[in-house]
Amino acid sequence: MQRPNLSAWLYVTPLMLVLVPFFLLPTLVVLVASFFETDGFGGLLPTLTLSNHVDVLTSAQTFLLYVTTLKFAILTWLFTLIIGFPVAYFLVFHVRSQLLAIGLFLICTIPFWTSNIIRMISWIPLLGKEGLVNSTLLGIGVIREPLEVLLYSGLAVVIAYVHQLTIFMVVPIFNSLARIDKRVVEAALDAGASRLDVMRYIIIPMSKSGIALGSTFVISIVMGDFFVVKVMSGGGSASVVSAFYENVGVLQYPAAAASAVLLTLVLIAMIALILRVVDIRREITQ
Amino acid sequence: MRAGAGDIELAGLCKSYDGVTNVVDGVNLKIPDGAYCCFLGPSGCGKTTILRMIAGHEEPTAGEIVIGGENVAGMAPVERRTAMMFQSYALFPHLTVRDNIAFALRVRGQSKAERYKVADLMMERVRLTELADRLPGNLSGGQQQRVALARAAITEPRVLLLDEPLSALDEQLRVQMRQELRRMQRELGITFIHVTHTQLEAIALADIVVVMEKGKIKQTGPARDVYAYPHDRYVAEFLGGQNVLSGKVEKVGDRFVVLSQPSRSGIQVRLGAQVRVAVGDRIDLAVRRDDIELVRADADNPDDGATALPSRVTAIEYQGSFVKVMLDTVPDEDFVAYVPERTFFRDPFNVGDVLLAKWSAGRARVLA
C-alpha cells in the first residue's frame, strides 16, 4: 500500500507547490488576521476577538454593498450569457471553416490586447456627456438633452464588465459546444425535433458545463472587483471589495480581513449553488 | 395505411457538392416495400449520400425520390416517415436509454406518461428494460446499437435507414447483431436500407444487394445473384469468391477460347456455352474459387472437357471449413482455390507444389 500512495503524492506535488504557498497560506493569514485586534497604526495585536466579524455582519453598509455588488454580478452574468452563448454557438455551428473560426475567436480577444485602464478610459469618449453616443442621438433627434446616465453610473459599470468578461463566457461555452457531435443534432432533427427543440433538449443541456464554468468565472471576477466600479461609476457606487480596500487604506487590516472572509464564504456559497445545478465533474467525464 | 407504403423508387438521382463531380451519378433503383436492401461499396462510392438523400438530410442535385408513391423532395424526415440509424449511433449522451428512445415522441408533444409507455414496450422488444435508466456512455457497443435501433423505430417509420450500423462493433458481436437487425426487420415488416462496405454483411442480410462504384450502381439483385453471377470484374472482385482471368482473345473455337496475357499466352479456357467474343477482344472471365479442383500435375489426368491450368502453390491458409490455396496460375493476378477441408487433408499440398487447377467447362463465365 505504501508505493501507490507515494506515487499519488508525487503526482499532486506540483499542484500543491503552487496552491499551498500562493493560495492556502495567504487565505489562512487573512483568516487569522480577521480575529486579531489592531493598534490603530497598522500593527496587529494577537488577542483573539470576534468584534471584527460582528462589526462587519451587523453593519447596514455591508448589506447595501452586497446588494449593489450582487446586482452588478447578476446583470453582468445575464448579459455576458446572452451575448456569449450566441457568439459561441455561431462559432461552433455556423462557421464551417476552422481557420475562420480561429480568426473570429482571436477577434473576441482584441479587448485584451490593451490594459484594463485603457479599456475603461476608452469608454469616456464614447459614453461621455459629449461622447459619440450622445452626439449621435442628439444629431438624429432622438433626445434633446445629453444622457447623463451613460457614464459614471451603474449602467456604465455593467457595460464595462460585460465588455471585459464576455470572453470568459464565450470560451468555456465554445469548448462544451465544440464537443457536441454534429450527428447528434442531425439525429434529433431526424426524430422530428424543431430548431427550438434541438436548442432546448440537446444543445443547452449538453453545454451546461460550459455555461456553469463561464458563470463561475464572471461572477467571481465581478464579486472580487473594485476597480471597474470605482472608475466607471465615477465614485458613485462602491462594491464589497472597494469597502475593504478603503479599510486597508486606513490601516484597518483586521476589519478588511473579516470582510474578505465573509466575501470568500459568500462566493463559495454561490459557486456551490452553481455546481449544485450543474455537476461539472460528471458532465466533463461523460 | 396504404399497402406498399414503404416502397422506394430512385430516378436519375444525382448529387454534386461542387457542381463539377457527381458523388451520386444518375442512380435508378426500385426497392419493394418490406425489403431488406444493402448498399455495398467502398468508402466514397456515394452510398451514404444516397441514404442521406432518402432520409431527407441532403437534397439531391437532380432526380427524384419517390417513397410509397409520393415524391418526397423538400420534405422533412418526419414527413417522409423515414428514420435513420446513424453511424456510431449518435445517441444523446445526456439522456437515459428511456429518454433517448422516447425523444421522437417528446418532440411530438406527448406527455411523459404517454411516451414512456410506448418506450417501455419498445425497450422490452429490444431487451433493454433493465438498462432503462442508464446513460449511453455506460452501455456496451451492442446495447448502444439496440438503443439506436429502438430510437429510430419508435415512430413506426415506413423506411428505416441504417448507416454502417455494425462497423463500431467487434467481429463476434457484429455477427450476432446482424441477426438482430434481420429479426427486427421481419418483426417491424418495414423497408430497411442498410449501407455497408463489408460484403459478408451485405450478402448475409439482404434481399437486394446494390453494389456501387464511384456514384454509380454496378449491379443490383438478390444476394446469391450478385455473389455467384457478377456482371463485371468490379463486382466479382468486390464481392470476392471469384477468380478473374483477363486477357486478349487469341482464338475462338467451339466452346473454348484461348486467351493471351502479356507474360503468358495460350491459356485455353473451355466454356459451357457459345459466347459472342471475337479474336482480339479483351475479356474478363470469372471462375468461382470453390469450383476449382486441384490435382497433382503428375496424376493421371484424362481430358474430360475441363480446363486445366498448371500452377504452383504460393501460399496456404487454413480457414476452418475450407483451405485457401493461393496459386500462380495467372501471373500478376490472384488466383485462389477454396478446397473443402476434408478433401485437402486427404492429400495435403505444400507451398511450391506444382498442380493443375481444373474446372469444368460450364463454370467459367465471361464478364461484361
XYZ file of C-alpha atoms in Angstrom:
654
model
C 0.000 0.000 0.000
C 2.967 2.297 0.584
C 4.107 2.541 -3.024
C 0.888 3.641 -4.748
C 0.489 6.204 -2.014
C 3.894 7.653 -2.677
C 3.359 7.937 -6.418
C -0.050 9.528 -5.837
C 1.609 12.180 -3.692
C 4.213 12.738 -6.367
C 1.506 13.391 -8.913
C -0.151 16.099 -6.828
C 3.132 17.693 -5.693
C 3.423 20.300 -8.482
C -0.117 21.476 -7.862
C 0.490 21.565 -4.114
C 3.673 23.587 -4.627
C 1.584 26.253 -6.297
C -1.585 26.081 -4.240
C -0.112 25.902 -0.740
C 2.178 28.973 -0.768
C 0.121 31.107 -3.134
C -3.402 30.258 -2.130
C -3.765 28.299 1.073
C -1.229 30.203 3.206
C -2.434 33.720 2.245
C -6.010 32.654 2.863
C -5.049 31.334 6.288
C -3.168 34.561 7.085
C -6.278 36.568 6.221
C -8.432 34.228 8.261
C -6.171 34.554 11.311
C -5.827 38.327 10.899
C -9.601 38.679 10.910
C -9.614 37.546 14.548
C -6.864 39.940 15.688
C -7.109 43.457 17.067
C -5.435 46.452 15.562
C -3.359 49.044 17.398
C -4.707 51.680 15.033
C -1.348 52.205 13.269
C -1.267 49.115 11.061
C 0.042 46.777 13.751
C -1.815 43.609 14.742
C -2.348 42.597 18.351
C -2.637 38.837 18.720
C -5.571 38.963 21.083
C -8.355 36.863 19.672
C -11.607 38.717 19.201
C -14.828 38.306 17.268
C -15.516 42.015 17.161
C -14.291 42.456 13.554
C -16.719 39.853 12.336
C -19.521 41.179 14.479
C -18.914 44.688 13.119
C -18.984 43.508 9.517
C -22.034 41.345 9.958
C -24.080 43.874 11.865
C -23.302 46.847 9.665
C -26.099 48.002 7.392
C -23.463 49.202 4.978
C -22.241 45.643 4.430
C -25.726 44.647 3.416
C -26.068 47.550 0.981
C -22.667 46.822 -0.529
C -23.607 43.217 -1.108
C -26.867 44.242 -2.716
C -25.033 46.581 -5.110
C -22.310 44.073 -5.907
C -24.764 41.212 -6.388
C -26.816 43.427 -8.663
C -23.743 44.115 -10.801
C -22.771 40.436 -10.732
C -26.190 39.213 -11.790
C -26.665 41.829 -14.511
C -23.171 41.177 -15.851
C -23.770 37.427 -15.742
C -27.043 37.797 -17.587
C -25.647 39.966 -20.355
C -22.416 38.024 -20.804
C -24.534 34.874 -21.122
C -26.966 36.470 -23.547
C -24.089 37.708 -25.691
C -21.610 34.903 -25.081
C -23.809 31.903 -25.814
C -24.898 33.005 -29.304
C -21.338 34.009 -30.159
C -20.008 30.596 -29.134
C -22.920 28.864 -30.862
C -22.286 30.772 -34.054
C -18.573 29.969 -33.981
C -19.169 26.255 -33.449
C -22.211 25.533 -35.584
C -22.260 28.128 -38.316
C -18.644 28.845 -39.149
C -17.634 25.933 -41.341
C -14.005 26.780 -41.894
C -11.906 26.114 -38.856
C -9.439 28.796 -39.878
C -12.205 31.389 -39.945
C -13.453 30.212 -36.539
C -9.986 30.658 -35.047
C -9.749 34.084 -36.677
C -13.097 35.164 -35.243
C -12.083 33.775 -31.881
C -8.963 35.956 -31.944
C -11.137 38.973 -32.710
C -13.016 38.243 -29.478
C -9.745 38.592 -27.583
C -8.874 42.013 -29.047
C -10.112 43.877 -25.940
C -7.384 42.069 -24.027
C -4.588 43.399 -26.162
C -4.572 46.545 -24.073
C -4.657 47.221 -20.358
C -7.805 47.322 -18.303
C -7.316 51.030 -17.563
C -7.030 51.985 -21.230
C -10.089 49.885 -21.995
C -12.111 51.771 -19.425
C -10.800 55.191 -20.344
C -11.763 54.478 -23.929
C -15.388 54.339 -22.878
C -15.281 58.035 -21.934
C -15.241 59.450 -25.480
C -17.996 57.004 -26.347
C -20.339 57.315 -23.383
C -19.424 60.776 -22.026
C -21.712 63.789 -21.968
C -20.307 64.962 -25.293
C -19.420 61.457 -26.366
C -20.160 59.641 -29.559
C -23.398 58.044 -28.377
C -24.878 61.255 -27.010
C -23.882 63.359 -30.001
C -25.289 60.759 -32.405
C -28.581 60.547 -30.524
C -28.774 64.337 -30.345
C -27.876 64.575 -34.015
C -30.686 62.297 -35.164
C -33.041 63.983 -32.750
C -33.918 61.059 -30.515
C -33.051 63.039 -27.386
C -32.874 66.744 -26.650
C -30.629 66.682 -23.607
C -27.469 64.539 -23.442
C -27.998 61.362 -21.402
C -26.119 61.609 -18.126
C -26.783 58.021 -17.225
C -24.372 56.655 -19.804
C -21.140 57.364 -17.972
C -20.280 57.354 -14.274
C -23.314 55.281 -13.422
C -24.382 51.732 -12.667
C -25.106 51.305 -16.363
C -21.534 52.240 -17.236
C -20.225 49.739 -14.683
C -22.262 46.926 -16.204
C -21.243 47.918 -19.728
C -17.580 47.824 -18.751
C -17.941 44.466 -17.035
C -19.788 42.929 -19.943
C -17.191 44.249 -22.340
C -14.430 42.842 -20.210
C -15.923 39.495 -19.233
C -17.930 38.209 -22.191
C -14.899 36.307 -23.436
C -14.831 34.370 -20.150
C -18.297 33.172 -21.022
C -17.542 32.521 -24.685
C -14.501 30.296 -24.181
C -15.937 27.595 -21.894
C -19.252 27.530 -23.774
C -17.366 27.273 -27.057
C -15.481 24.339 -25.601
C -18.540 22.474 -24.469
C -20.400 23.147 -27.725
C -17.436 22.031 -29.794
C -17.589 18.626 -28.128
C -21.142 18.028 -29.322
C -21.164 15.516 -32.148
C -22.940 17.149 -35.115
C -24.589 13.824 -35.864
C -26.382 14.042 -32.525
C -28.039 17.228 -33.753
C -28.883 15.509 -37.006
C -30.346 12.552 -35.124
C -32.591 14.951 -33.221
C -33.760 16.567 -36.459
C -34.347 13.100 -37.901
C -36.582 12.342 -34.939
C -38.662 15.361 -35.845
C -37.230 17.964 -33.483
C -37.640 21.602 -34.432
C -34.719 24.045 -34.194
C -36.124 25.171 -30.860
C -36.362 21.572 -29.618
C -32.766 20.949 -30.630
C -31.743 24.018 -28.656
C -33.859 23.141 -25.604
C -33.282 19.420 -25.398
C -29.865 18.926 -26.953
C -27.642 21.991 -27.235
C -28.349 23.723 -23.936
C -28.324 20.578 -21.759
C -25.106 19.478 -23.414
C -23.398 22.833 -22.891
C -24.394 23.118 -19.239
C -20.848 22.532 -18.040
C -19.572 25.382 -20.206
C -22.303 27.715 -19.029
C -21.559 26.820 -15.416
C -17.826 27.353 -15.827
C -18.345 30.674 -17.595
C -20.795 31.780 -14.914
C -18.288 30.886 -12.217
C -15.612 32.993 -13.896
C -17.862 36.001 -14.453
C -19.489 36.001 -11.037
C -16.297 35.501 -9.066
C -14.498 38.192 -11.035
C -17.285 40.748 -10.591
C -17.698 39.917 -6.904
C -13.968 40.367 -6.328
C -13.544 43.578 -8.291
C -13.436 47.168 -7.082
C -11.527 48.943 -9.816
C -14.138 48.924 -12.566
C -16.834 50.011 -10.135
C -14.680 52.835 -8.886
C -13.686 54.166 -12.309
C -16.889 53.600 -14.243
C -19.257 54.793 -11.546
C -17.133 57.872 -11.006
C -17.152 57.123 -7.303
C -20.925 56.941 -7.274
C -21.120 53.260 -6.380
C -18.982 51.084 -4.212
C -18.518 47.353 -4.188
C -17.767 44.928 -1.388
C -14.102 44.920 -2.239
C -13.842 48.678 -2.584
C -15.088 48.973 1.002
C -12.405 46.817 2.427
C -9.869 48.415 0.137
C -10.740 51.619 2.000
C -10.163 49.749 5.269
C -6.707 48.734 4.121
C -6.059 52.341 3.132
C -6.658 53.464 6.716
C -4.662 50.536 8.122
C -7.715 48.695 9.479
C -6.323 45.281 8.489
C -8.432 43.090 10.792
C -11.669 44.725 9.617
C -10.598 44.258 5.968
C -9.685 40.653 6.712
C -13.076 39.982 8.275
C -14.810 41.432 5.190
C -12.581 39.293 2.981
C -13.516 36.164 4.931
C -17.194 36.968 4.547
C -16.817 37.571 0.811
C -14.956 34.293 0.421
C -17.759 32.453 2.194
C -20.418 34.159 0.066
C -18.533 33.259 -3.121
C -18.088 29.671 -2.008
C -21.817 29.501 -1.410
C -22.580 30.949 -4.851
C -20.232 28.585 -6.648
C -21.571 25.664 -4.644
C -25.017 26.684 -5.847
C -23.855 26.699 -9.465
C -22.234 23.299 -9.030
C -25.386 22.009 -7.470
C -27.319 22.910 -10.576
C -24.632 21.525 -12.896
C -22.349 18.711 -11.861
C -19.363 19.917 -13.859
C -17.177 16.970 -12.987
C -19.746 14.478 -14.181
C -20.538 16.495 -17.291
C -16.915 16.652 -18.322
C -16.142 12.985 -17.781
C -19.309 11.925 -19.574
C -52.097 2.781 -44.086
C -51.790 2.202 -47.784
C -50.351 -1.073 -48.957
C -46.823 -0.853 -50.257
C -46.253 2.419 -48.465
C -42.598 1.668 -47.923
C -41.515 1.050 -51.486
C -38.860 3.364 -52.794
C -38.025 4.500 -56.242
C -34.939 6.468 -57.132
C -34.968 8.026 -60.565
C -31.956 9.692 -62.116
C -30.692 10.620 -58.690
C -27.597 12.839 -58.729
C -25.713 14.683 -56.044
C -22.859 17.065 -56.522
C -21.246 19.199 -53.842
C -19.016 21.283 -56.066
C -21.078 21.346 -59.256
C -18.333 19.514 -61.129
C -18.131 15.925 -59.921
C -21.180 13.857 -59.130
C -20.824 11.954 -55.880
C -24.006 10.160 -56.834
C -24.316 9.872 -60.570
C -27.658 9.024 -62.108
C -28.911 6.287 -59.824
C -32.090 4.428 -60.795
C -33.413 1.844 -58.391
C -36.640 0.276 -57.189
C -36.874 -1.194 -53.726
C -40.098 -3.035 -52.885
C -41.935 -2.479 -49.606
C -40.646 -4.540 -46.695
C -37.375 -5.456 -48.375
C -34.011 -5.574 -46.707
C -31.769 -3.713 -49.103
C -27.996 -3.352 -48.708
C -25.927 -0.720 -50.466
C -22.460 -2.159 -50.802
C -19.360 -0.337 -51.920
C -16.027 1.065 -50.804
C -15.909 4.298 -48.832
C -16.553 7.330 -51.005
C -18.705 5.469 -53.532
C -21.750 7.600 -52.694
C -23.779 5.002 -50.812
C -24.083 7.054 -47.627
C -25.010 10.124 -49.681
C -27.899 8.201 -51.255
C -29.027 7.130 -47.797
C -28.906 10.700 -46.523
C -30.873 11.912 -49.514
C -33.567 9.297 -48.909
C -33.612 10.360 -45.256
C -34.007 13.999 -46.180
C -30.746 15.184 -44.636
C -29.477 16.172 -48.038
C -31.231 17.408 -51.126
C -30.494 15.770 -54.476
C -28.910 17.936 -57.158
C -31.084 16.186 -59.734
C -33.504 13.314 -59.894
C -36.418 12.134 -57.845
C -37.009 10.115 -54.726
C -40.426 8.517 -54.502
C -41.483 6.771 -51.312
C -44.806 4.925 -51.299
C -45.859 6.663 -54.465
C -45.198 10.223 -53.338
C -42.340 12.427 -54.370
C -40.603 13.398 -51.147
C -38.457 16.239 -52.493
C -38.145 19.023 -49.947
C -39.959 17.107 -47.212
C -38.569 16.821 -43.682
C -37.554 13.354 -42.408
C -40.684 13.146 -40.268
C -42.979 13.934 -43.188
C -41.229 11.277 -45.241
C -41.805 8.828 -42.401
C -38.255 7.632 -42.610
C -35.959 7.180 -39.648
C -32.230 6.967 -39.650
C -29.852 5.000 -37.511
C -26.589 6.874 -37.577
C -23.095 5.557 -37.873
C -21.688 5.135 -34.353
C -25.299 5.711 -33.319
C -25.249 9.413 -32.312
C -27.159 8.699 -29.104
C -27.956 11.681 -26.896
C -25.219 11.337 -24.271
C -27.046 13.339 -21.611
C -30.300 11.374 -21.789
C -31.058 7.974 -20.315
C -31.840 4.997 -22.515
C -35.560 5.541 -21.963
C -35.363 9.245 -22.793
C -33.255 8.534 -25.853
C -35.849 6.122 -27.165
C -38.749 8.413 -26.261
C -37.131 11.509 -27.771
C -39.078 11.494 -31.021
C -42.316 11.267 -29.045
C -41.234 14.080 -26.743
C -40.776 16.468 -29.638
C -44.190 15.413 -30.921
C -45.558 16.816 -27.695
C -46.583 13.573 -25.972
C -46.826 13.632 -22.207
C -44.237 11.878 -20.120
C -46.585 9.053 -19.136
C -47.707 8.520 -22.706
C -44.294 8.409 -24.270
C -42.750 6.309 -21.506
C -45.432 3.696 -22.023
C -44.537 3.350 -25.676
C -40.808 3.499 -24.943
C -41.117 0.766 -22.315
C -42.826 -1.507 -24.821
C -40.098 -0.839 -27.336
C -37.395 -1.478 -24.738
C -38.940 -4.815 -23.965
C -38.823 -5.672 -27.611
C -35.106 -4.982 -27.909
C -34.342 -6.345 -24.417
C -33.220 -3.073 -22.857
C -35.683 -2.935 -19.968
C -33.062 -3.373 -17.235
C -30.932 -0.614 -18.753
C -33.720 1.971 -18.984
C -32.120 4.475 -16.608
C -28.532 4.171 -17.780
C -26.742 6.799 -19.802
C -25.433 5.735 -23.231
C -21.843 6.192 -22.039
C -22.320 3.252 -19.680
C -23.531 0.815 -22.332
C -21.633 -1.708 -24.435
C -21.480 -1.358 -28.216
C -24.209 -3.918 -28.772
C -26.506 -2.282 -26.235
C -25.917 1.127 -27.802
C -26.866 -0.319 -31.149
C -30.107 -1.638 -29.729
C -30.890 1.778 -28.255
C -30.216 3.393 -31.627
C -32.460 0.883 -33.350
C -35.242 1.372 -30.821
C -34.940 5.151 -31.034
C -35.273 5.021 -34.810
C -38.126 2.504 -34.801
C -40.279 4.191 -32.153
C -42.084 6.450 -34.610
C -43.143 3.478 -36.743
C -41.407 4.744 -39.854
C -42.095 3.102 -43.174
C -38.421 3.081 -44.072
C -35.504 2.600 -41.698
C -32.141 3.789 -42.940
C -29.026 2.322 -41.366
C -25.654 3.914 -41.958
C -22.892 1.363 -41.354
C -24.768 0.062 -38.318
C -22.314 -2.686 -37.443
C -18.989 -1.010 -38.105
C -18.492 0.070 -34.489
C -18.724 -3.482 -33.172
C -16.164 -6.224 -32.878
C -16.344 -9.241 -35.127
C -18.255 -11.631 -32.902
C -20.831 -9.067 -31.867
C -21.233 -7.988 -35.448
C -22.437 -11.441 -36.493
C -24.796 -11.512 -33.530
C -26.232 -8.040 -34.099
C -26.608 -8.810 -37.784
C -29.178 -11.422 -36.832
C -30.876 -8.972 -34.533
C -31.237 -6.438 -37.330
C -32.757 -9.046 -39.597
C -35.116 -10.180 -36.846
C -36.235 -6.593 -36.158
C -36.790 -6.014 -39.850
C -39.055 -9.068 -40.061
C -40.929 -8.067 -36.917
C -41.459 -4.473 -37.956
C -42.215 -5.506 -41.521
C -40.816 -2.278 -42.929
C -38.214 -1.477 -45.548
C -34.646 -1.451 -44.276
C -31.884 0.203 -46.232
C -28.503 -0.678 -44.879
C -25.236 0.831 -46.024
C -22.071 -1.181 -45.604
C -18.652 -1.756 -47.068
C -18.495 -5.347 -45.842
C -19.638 -7.815 -48.499
C -20.232 -10.617 -45.989
C -22.645 -8.402 -44.083
C -24.493 -7.472 -47.243
C -24.962 -10.959 -48.622
C -25.855 -12.403 -45.226
C -28.640 -9.883 -44.625
C -30.028 -8.516 -47.792
C -32.923 -9.434 -50.017
C -31.477 -6.994 -52.504
C -27.817 -6.121 -52.767
C -26.867 -2.939 -54.578
C -23.196 -2.826 -55.495
C -21.861 0.669 -56.091
C -18.756 2.236 -57.506
C -17.992 5.948 -57.868
C -21.578 7.091 -57.562
C -22.999 4.532 -59.958
C -24.819 1.275 -59.429
C -22.792 -1.615 -60.774
C -25.211 -4.429 -60.116
C -28.473 -4.959 -58.292
C -30.038 -8.231 -57.356
C -30.620 -10.902 -54.760
C -27.520 -11.728 -52.725
C -26.935 -15.027 -54.500
C -27.136 -13.485 -57.970
C -24.667 -10.790 -57.111
C -22.257 -13.181 -55.469
C -22.462 -16.078 -57.890
C -23.151 -14.241 -61.126
C -21.336 -10.913 -61.032
C -21.808 -8.805 -64.137
C -18.333 -7.426 -64.305
C -14.852 -7.560 -62.918
C -15.505 -4.865 -60.312
C -18.445 -6.680 -58.758
C -16.644 -10.021 -58.925
C -13.604 -8.638 -57.160
C -15.511 -6.591 -54.621
C -17.695 -9.471 -53.537
C -14.788 -11.881 -53.601
C -15.101 -15.599 -54.032
C -14.234 -15.365 -57.714
C -11.049 -15.653 -59.721
C -10.941 -13.230 -62.585
C -8.823 -14.031 -65.625
C -8.370 -11.294 -68.132
C -6.667 -11.337 -71.452
C -6.870 -10.864 -75.152
C -8.750 -13.448 -77.161
C -6.253 -15.294 -79.321
C -8.570 -17.818 -80.787
C -12.232 -18.631 -80.564
C -13.202 -22.239 -81.005
C -16.221 -24.407 -80.450
C -16.933 -23.949 -76.772
C -13.480 -22.690 -75.923
C -11.397 -19.578 -76.161
C -7.687 -19.126 -75.988
C -6.521 -16.116 -74.051
C -3.167 -14.455 -74.058
C -1.704 -12.186 -71.448
C 1.416 -10.043 -71.650
C 3.528 -12.656 -69.931
C 1.692 -15.798 -70.831
C -0.211 -16.943 -73.846
C -2.159 -19.963 -74.925
C -4.430 -20.131 -71.916
C -7.177 -22.359 -73.193
C -10.453 -21.970 -71.349
C -13.435 -24.155 -72.145
C -16.833 -22.605 -71.909
C -20.178 -24.232 -71.268
C -21.972 -22.318 -73.952
C -21.190 -20.348 -77.040
C -20.177 -16.839 -76.220
C -20.024 -13.895 -78.512
C -16.425 -12.895 -78.486
C -14.131 -12.174 -81.348
C -10.426 -12.636 -81.765
C -8.622 -9.576 -80.445
C -11.256 -8.704 -77.797
C -10.105 -8.051 -74.262
C -12.290 -10.089 -71.970
C -12.586 -10.997 -68.305
C -13.505 -14.493 -67.250
C -14.735 -15.369 -63.768
C -14.465 -18.726 -62.079
C -15.678 -19.312 -58.559
C -12.915 -20.146 -56.169
C -14.810 -23.107 -54.798
C -15.342 -24.506 -58.290
C -11.645 -25.070 -58.736
C -10.313 -28.527 -58.246
C -6.645 -29.094 -57.612
C -4.958 -32.241 -58.880
C -1.303 -33.125 -58.793
C 0.430 -32.489 -62.106
C 1.839 -35.988 -62.253
C -1.503 -37.641 -61.565
C -3.486 -39.422 -64.188
C -5.334 -36.634 -65.958
C -7.862 -37.680 -68.544
C -9.184 -34.985 -70.854
C -12.721 -34.689 -69.574
C -13.589 -31.390 -71.189
C -12.371 -29.401 -68.227
C -9.941 -26.533 -68.262
C -6.692 -27.397 -66.531
C -4.008 -24.829 -65.947
C -0.647 -25.761 -64.459
C 0.047 -23.767 -61.309
C 2.418 -23.603 -58.398
C 1.184 -23.232 -54.806
C 2.370 -19.894 -53.417
C 0.634 -19.906 -50.037
C -1.843 -21.909 -47.997
C -4.274 -20.565 -45.421
C -6.362 -22.749 -43.183
C -9.863 -21.272 -42.817
C -11.625 -23.869 -40.744
C -14.283 -25.284 -43.026
C -12.102 -24.923 -46.100
C -8.499 -24.310 -47.060
C -7.493 -21.336 -49.130
C -4.775 -22.282 -51.619
C -3.113 -19.420 -53.457
C -1.648 -20.185 -56.857
C 0.445 -18.515 -59.539
C -1.879 -19.732 -62.324
C -2.020 -16.316 -63.950
C 0.948 -14.029 -63.474
C 0.362 -10.746 -61.592
C -3.143 -11.723 -60.582
C -4.560 -13.514 -57.575
C -5.765 -16.967 -58.296
C -7.229 -18.833 -55.377
C -8.847 -22.198 -54.855
C -11.106 -22.944 -51.904
C -10.639 -26.616 -51.171
C -13.024 -28.278 -48.713
C -11.153 -29.079 -45.529
C -11.618 -32.857 -45.658
C -10.618 -33.062 -49.321
C -7.495 -31.050 -48.682
C -6.270 -33.114 -45.770
C -6.749 -36.385 -47.607
C -3.686 -35.409 -49.624
C -2.314 -32.088 -48.368
C -0.276 -29.860 -50.658
C 2.738 -27.831 -49.705
C 3.895 -24.424 -50.837
C 5.883 -24.918 -54.048
C 3.984 -27.970 -55.276
C 3.092 -27.939 -58.949
C -0.575 -28.699 -59.587
C -3.266 -28.441 -62.171
C -6.066 -26.012 -61.389
C -9.102 -27.558 -63.025
C -12.650 -26.507 -63.538
C -15.339 -27.965 -65.699
C -16.460 -26.219 -68.824
C -19.670 -24.638 -67.566
C -18.054 -22.965 -64.594
C -16.273 -20.143 -66.344
C -18.330 -17.055 -67.147
C -17.456 -14.235 -69.441
C -17.872 -10.887 -67.664
C -19.114 -7.726 -69.222
